[in-house]
Coordinates of C-alpha atoms in Angstrom, one line a residue:
X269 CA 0.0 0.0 0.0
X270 CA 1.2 3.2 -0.8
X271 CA 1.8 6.3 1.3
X272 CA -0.6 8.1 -0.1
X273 CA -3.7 5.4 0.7
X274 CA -2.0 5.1 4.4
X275 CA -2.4 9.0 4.5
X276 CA -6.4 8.1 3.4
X277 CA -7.1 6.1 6.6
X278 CA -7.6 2.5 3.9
X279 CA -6.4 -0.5 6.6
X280 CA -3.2 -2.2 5.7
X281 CA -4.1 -6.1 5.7
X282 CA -4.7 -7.6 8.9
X283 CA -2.2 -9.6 11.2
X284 CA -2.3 -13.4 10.2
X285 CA -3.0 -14.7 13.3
X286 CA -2.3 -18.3 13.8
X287 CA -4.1 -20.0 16.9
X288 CA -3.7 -23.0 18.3
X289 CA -3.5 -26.3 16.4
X290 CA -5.9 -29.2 17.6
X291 CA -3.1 -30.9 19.2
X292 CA -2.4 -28.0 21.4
X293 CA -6.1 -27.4 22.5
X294 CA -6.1 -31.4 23.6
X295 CA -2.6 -31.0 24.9
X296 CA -4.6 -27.7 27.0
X297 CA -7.4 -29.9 28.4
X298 CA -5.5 -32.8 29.3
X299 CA -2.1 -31.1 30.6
X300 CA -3.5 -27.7 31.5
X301 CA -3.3 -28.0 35.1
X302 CA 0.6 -29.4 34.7
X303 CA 1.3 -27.2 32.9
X304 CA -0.4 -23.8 35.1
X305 CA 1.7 -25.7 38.3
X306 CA 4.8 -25.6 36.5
X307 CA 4.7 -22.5 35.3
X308 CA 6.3 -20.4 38.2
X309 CA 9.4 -23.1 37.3
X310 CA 9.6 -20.6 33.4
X311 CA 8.9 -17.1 34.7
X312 CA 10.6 -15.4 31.7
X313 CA 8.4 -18.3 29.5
X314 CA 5.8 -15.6 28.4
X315 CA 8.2 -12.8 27.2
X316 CA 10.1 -15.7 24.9
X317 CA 6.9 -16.7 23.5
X318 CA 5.7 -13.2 22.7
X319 CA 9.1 -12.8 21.2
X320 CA 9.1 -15.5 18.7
X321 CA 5.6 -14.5 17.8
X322 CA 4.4 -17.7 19.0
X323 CA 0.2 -17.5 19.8
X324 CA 0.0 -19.7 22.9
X325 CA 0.0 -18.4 26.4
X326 CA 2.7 -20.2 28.8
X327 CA 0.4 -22.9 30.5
X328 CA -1.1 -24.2 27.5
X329 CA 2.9 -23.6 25.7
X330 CA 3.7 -26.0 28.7
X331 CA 1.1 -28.4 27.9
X332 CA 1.8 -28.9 24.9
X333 CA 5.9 -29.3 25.5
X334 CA 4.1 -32.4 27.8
X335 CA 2.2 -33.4 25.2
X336 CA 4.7 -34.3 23.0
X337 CA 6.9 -35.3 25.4
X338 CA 4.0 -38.1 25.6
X339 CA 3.6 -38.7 22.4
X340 CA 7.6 -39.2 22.1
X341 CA 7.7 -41.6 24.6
X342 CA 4.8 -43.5 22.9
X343 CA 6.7 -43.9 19.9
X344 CA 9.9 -45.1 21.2
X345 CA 7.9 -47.8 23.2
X346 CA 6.9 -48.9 20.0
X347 CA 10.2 -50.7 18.9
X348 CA 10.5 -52.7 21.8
X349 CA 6.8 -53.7 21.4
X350 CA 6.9 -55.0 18.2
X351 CA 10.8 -56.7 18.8
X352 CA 9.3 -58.4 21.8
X353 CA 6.5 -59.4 20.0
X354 CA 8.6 -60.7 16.9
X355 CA 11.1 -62.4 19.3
X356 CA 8.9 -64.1 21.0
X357 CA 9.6 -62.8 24.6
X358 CA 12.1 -60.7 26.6
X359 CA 14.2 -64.0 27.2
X360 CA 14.5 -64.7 23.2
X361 CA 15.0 -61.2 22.6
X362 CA 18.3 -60.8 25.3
X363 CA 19.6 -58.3 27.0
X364 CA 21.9 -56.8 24.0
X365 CA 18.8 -55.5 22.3
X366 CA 16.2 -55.1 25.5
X367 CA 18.7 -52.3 27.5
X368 CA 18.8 -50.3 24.3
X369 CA 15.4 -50.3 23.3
X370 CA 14.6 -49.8 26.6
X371 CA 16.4 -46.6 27.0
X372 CA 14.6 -45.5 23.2
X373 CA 11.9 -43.6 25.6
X374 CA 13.7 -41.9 27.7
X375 CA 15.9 -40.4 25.4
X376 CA 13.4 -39.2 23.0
X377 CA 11.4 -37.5 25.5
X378 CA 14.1 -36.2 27.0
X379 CA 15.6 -34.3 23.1
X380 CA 11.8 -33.7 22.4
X381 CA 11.4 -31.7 25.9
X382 CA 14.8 -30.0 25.4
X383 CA 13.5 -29.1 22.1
X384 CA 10.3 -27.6 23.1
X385 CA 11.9 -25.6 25.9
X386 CA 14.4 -24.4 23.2
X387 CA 11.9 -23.6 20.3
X388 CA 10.7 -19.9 21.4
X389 CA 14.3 -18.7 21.4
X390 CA 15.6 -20.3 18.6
X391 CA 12.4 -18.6 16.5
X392 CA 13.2 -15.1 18.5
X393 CA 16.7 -15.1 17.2
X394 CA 15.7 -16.0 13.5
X395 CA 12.9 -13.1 14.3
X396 CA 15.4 -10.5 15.5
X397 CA 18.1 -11.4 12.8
X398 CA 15.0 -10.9 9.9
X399 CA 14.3 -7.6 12.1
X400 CA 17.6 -6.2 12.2
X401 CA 17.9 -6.7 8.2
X402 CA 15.4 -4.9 7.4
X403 CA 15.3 -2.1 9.9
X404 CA 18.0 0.6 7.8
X405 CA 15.4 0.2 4.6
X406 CA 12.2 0.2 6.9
X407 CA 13.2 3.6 8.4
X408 CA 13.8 5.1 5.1
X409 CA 10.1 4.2 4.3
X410 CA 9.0 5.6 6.7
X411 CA 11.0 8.7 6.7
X412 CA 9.5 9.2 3.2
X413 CA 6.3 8.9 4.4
X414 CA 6.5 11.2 7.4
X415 CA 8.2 14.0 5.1
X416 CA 5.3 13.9 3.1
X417 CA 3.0 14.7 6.4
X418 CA 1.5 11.1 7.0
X419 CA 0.5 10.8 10.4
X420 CA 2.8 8.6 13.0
X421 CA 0.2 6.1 13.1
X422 CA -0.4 5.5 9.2
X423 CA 3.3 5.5 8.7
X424 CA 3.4 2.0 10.9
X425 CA 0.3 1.1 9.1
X426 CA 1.6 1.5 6.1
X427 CA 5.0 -0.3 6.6
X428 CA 3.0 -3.3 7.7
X429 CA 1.5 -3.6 4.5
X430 CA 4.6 -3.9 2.9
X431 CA 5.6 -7.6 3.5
X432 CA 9.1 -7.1 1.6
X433 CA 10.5 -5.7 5.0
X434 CA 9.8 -9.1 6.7
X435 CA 9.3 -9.5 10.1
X436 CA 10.0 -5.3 10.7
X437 CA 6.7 -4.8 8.8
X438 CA 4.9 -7.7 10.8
X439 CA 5.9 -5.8 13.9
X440 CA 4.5 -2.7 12.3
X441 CA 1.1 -3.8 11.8
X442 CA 0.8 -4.8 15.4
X443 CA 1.4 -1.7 16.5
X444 CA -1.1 -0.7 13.3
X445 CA -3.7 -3.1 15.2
X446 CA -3.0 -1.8 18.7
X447 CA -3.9 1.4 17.9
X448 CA -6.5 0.4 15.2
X449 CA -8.5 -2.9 16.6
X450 CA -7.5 -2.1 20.6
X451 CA -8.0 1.7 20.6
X452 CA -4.9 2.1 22.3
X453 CA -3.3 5.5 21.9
X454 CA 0.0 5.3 19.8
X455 CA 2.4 5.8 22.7
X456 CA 1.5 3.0 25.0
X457 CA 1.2 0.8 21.4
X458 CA 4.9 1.7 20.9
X459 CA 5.9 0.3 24.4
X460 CA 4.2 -2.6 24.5
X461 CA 6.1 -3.1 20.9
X462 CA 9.3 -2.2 22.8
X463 CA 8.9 -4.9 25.4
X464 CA 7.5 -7.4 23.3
X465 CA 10.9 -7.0 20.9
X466 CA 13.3 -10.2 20.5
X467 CA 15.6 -7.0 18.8
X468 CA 17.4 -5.0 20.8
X469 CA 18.0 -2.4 18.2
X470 CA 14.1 -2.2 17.3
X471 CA 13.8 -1.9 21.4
X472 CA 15.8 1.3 20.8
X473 CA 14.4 2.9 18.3
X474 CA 10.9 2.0 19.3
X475 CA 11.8 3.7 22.7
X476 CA 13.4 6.9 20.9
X477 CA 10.1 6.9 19.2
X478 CA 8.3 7.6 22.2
X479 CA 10.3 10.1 23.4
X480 CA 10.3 12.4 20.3
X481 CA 6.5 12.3 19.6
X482 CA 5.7 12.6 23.5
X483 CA 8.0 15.5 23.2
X484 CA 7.0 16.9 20.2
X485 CA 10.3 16.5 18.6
X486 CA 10.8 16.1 14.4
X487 CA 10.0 12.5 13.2
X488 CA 11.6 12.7 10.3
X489 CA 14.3 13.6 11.7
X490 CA 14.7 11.2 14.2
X491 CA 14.0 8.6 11.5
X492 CA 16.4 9.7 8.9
X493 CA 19.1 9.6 12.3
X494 CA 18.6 6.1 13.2
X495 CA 18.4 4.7 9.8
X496 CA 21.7 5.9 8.9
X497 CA 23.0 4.9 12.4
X498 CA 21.3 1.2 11.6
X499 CA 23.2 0.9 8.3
X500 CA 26.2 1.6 9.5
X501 CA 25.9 -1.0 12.0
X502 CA 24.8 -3.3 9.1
X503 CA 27.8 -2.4 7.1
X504 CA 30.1 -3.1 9.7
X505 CA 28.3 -6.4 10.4
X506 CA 28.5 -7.4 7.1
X507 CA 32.5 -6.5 6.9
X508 CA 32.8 -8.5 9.9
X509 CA 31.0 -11.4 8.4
X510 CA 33.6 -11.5 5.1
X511 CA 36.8 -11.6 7.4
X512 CA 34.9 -14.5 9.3
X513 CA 34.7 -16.3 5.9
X514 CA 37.9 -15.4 4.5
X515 CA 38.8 -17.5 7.8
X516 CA 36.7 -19.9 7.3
X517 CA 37.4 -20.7 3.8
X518 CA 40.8 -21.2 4.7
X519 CA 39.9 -23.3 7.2
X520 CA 37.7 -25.6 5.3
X521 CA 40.6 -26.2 2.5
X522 CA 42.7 -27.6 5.3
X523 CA 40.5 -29.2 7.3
X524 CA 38.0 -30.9 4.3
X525 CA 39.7 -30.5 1.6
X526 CA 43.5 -31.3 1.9
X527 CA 43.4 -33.3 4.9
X528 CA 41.1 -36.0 3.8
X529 CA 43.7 -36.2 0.6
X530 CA 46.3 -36.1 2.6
X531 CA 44.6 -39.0 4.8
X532 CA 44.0 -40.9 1.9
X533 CA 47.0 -41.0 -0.2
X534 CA 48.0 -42.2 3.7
X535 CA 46.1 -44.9 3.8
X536 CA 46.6 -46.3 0.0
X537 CA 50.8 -46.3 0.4
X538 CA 50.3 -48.1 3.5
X539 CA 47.9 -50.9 1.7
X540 CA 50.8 -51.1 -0.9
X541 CA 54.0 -51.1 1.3
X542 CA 52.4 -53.0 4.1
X543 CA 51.7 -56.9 3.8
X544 CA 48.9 -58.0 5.7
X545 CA 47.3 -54.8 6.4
X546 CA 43.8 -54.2 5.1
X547 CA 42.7 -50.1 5.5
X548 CA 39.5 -50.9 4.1
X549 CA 38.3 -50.1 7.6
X550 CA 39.9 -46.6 8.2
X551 CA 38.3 -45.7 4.7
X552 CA 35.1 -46.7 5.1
X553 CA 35.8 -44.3 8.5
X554 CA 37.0 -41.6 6.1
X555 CA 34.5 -41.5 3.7
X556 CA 31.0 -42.4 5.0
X557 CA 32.1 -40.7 8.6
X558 CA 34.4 -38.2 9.0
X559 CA 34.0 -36.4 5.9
X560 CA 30.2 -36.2 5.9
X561 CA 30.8 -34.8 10.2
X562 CA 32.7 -32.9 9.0
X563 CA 31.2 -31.3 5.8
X564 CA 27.8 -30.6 7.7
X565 CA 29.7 -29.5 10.8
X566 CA 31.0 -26.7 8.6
X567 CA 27.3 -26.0 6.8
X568 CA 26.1 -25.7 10.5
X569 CA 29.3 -23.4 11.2
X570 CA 27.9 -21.0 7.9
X571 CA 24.4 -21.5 8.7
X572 CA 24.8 -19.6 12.5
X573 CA 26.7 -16.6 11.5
X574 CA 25.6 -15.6 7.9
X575 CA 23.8 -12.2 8.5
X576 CA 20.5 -12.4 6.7

């Protein structure tokens, strides 16, 4: 939407609002007490959730964690079912398989709990990353707009229409709908943005926001200010981020690259030279192991600190 229909009063499109999945509702009427109990156990729970975006209040986030927790022990009961079953007993089956399928369970509930507990940061992070991108170009828009005499409020409501500035325009139009839907003034809608924040940077500048139109200061000023200050931030991010893979690619040619040659050629003279002596072993190690560890363990590496 342009700035020119924000200016009009025309809505931007709403907030898609994703609720709970059937799962979770069961998850709330059979676990909902748990997970109520429990919850003095996660006091910063609700601020994590409202971080990553995620719909659920804590209890029934809590229930659900439990829920699949359930479900996850369920399903690693089910290979020692069907082995028993096959085998003909726990005697005909023996130890050597029992103690590991046994232990199945336990350790899936325990990864799928860890998991569940982890979830709401790992999607504030990827939230706050998207954010950060695309907060420099969001404040240009909306310095744009405000020089052209749009009011505060249509400036946000416009920027949440525009869905190329990612999760910066999503927090936009909730503080479009606060002011819109909840008839909250624009002030206390711009704090309750502030806290709700997984960026630190959009914190700020939410926060300076406040203070210049309480104060009566220049908007467009204070806009133009922060999105210069926000890309050179970006740039020097982004500077940092080559020297990182300079290193990195150096790295990799040493570690994947050469030294798995270098291991190889290794392990071929010592098949010739060596009567007796079968590598077969150490390559198959080589190969289907090591290299795969650590080809991914280098992907993960890239995947963690590339700046979106």
């Amino acid at each position: 939407m342009s700035g020119t229909a924000a200016a009009e009063g025309e809505a931007p499109p709403p907030v898609a609002t994703i609720g709970p999945t059937a799962f979770e509702r069961l998850c709330g009427r059979w676990f909902g007490s748990a997970g109520a109990r429990n919850l003095a156990n996660h006091p910063l729970l609700g601020i994590r959730l409202a971080q990553a975006r995620n719909p659920l209040v804590p209890s029934v986030y809590l229930a659900s964690v439990y829920g699949q927790v359930g479900v996850a022990v369920l399903v690693g009961l089910l290979p020692l079912v069907i082995a028993l079953v096959l085998a003909g007993g726990p005697v005909a089956l023996g130890v050597r398989w029992i103690v590991p399928l046994t232990g199945l369970p336990g350790l899936l509930a325990t990864a799928t709990y860890a998991w569940g507990m982890l979830r709401p940061d790992l999607e504030a992070k990827a939230r706050r990353r998207d954010v950060e991108s695309h907060l420099p170009y969001a404040l240009n828009f909306m310095a744009a707009l405000a020089s052209a005499g749009v009011v505060p409020v249509e400036v946000f409501g416009a920027l949440g229409s525009q869905r190329v500035y990612g999760e910066m325009a999503a927090e936009a139009n909730l503080i479009y709908r606060d002011t819109k839907l909840f008839s909250r003034d624009l002030v206390t809608a711009l704090q309750a943005a502030a806290r709700r924040s997984p960026s630190q940077q959009l914190e700020e500048f939410l926060q300076g926001a406040v203070s210049t139109i309480t104060s009566g200061g220049d908007l467009k000023t204070y806009l133009l200010a922060k999105a210069e200050q926000f890309a050179q931030e970006n740039r020097r991010e982004q500077k940092a981020f080559l020297e990182s893979l300079g290193v990195m690619a150096e790295s990799y040619v040493v570690v994947a690259a050469a030294a798995p040659l270098f291991l190889l050629v290794i392990l071929s003279v010592m098949m010739l030279v060596s009567e007796g002596l079968d590598p077969t072993f150490m390559l198959n190690i080589l190969v289907l192991v090591a290299l795969p560890v650590i080809h991914s363990m280098f992907a993960y590496i890239l995947r963690t600190m590339r700046p979106d």
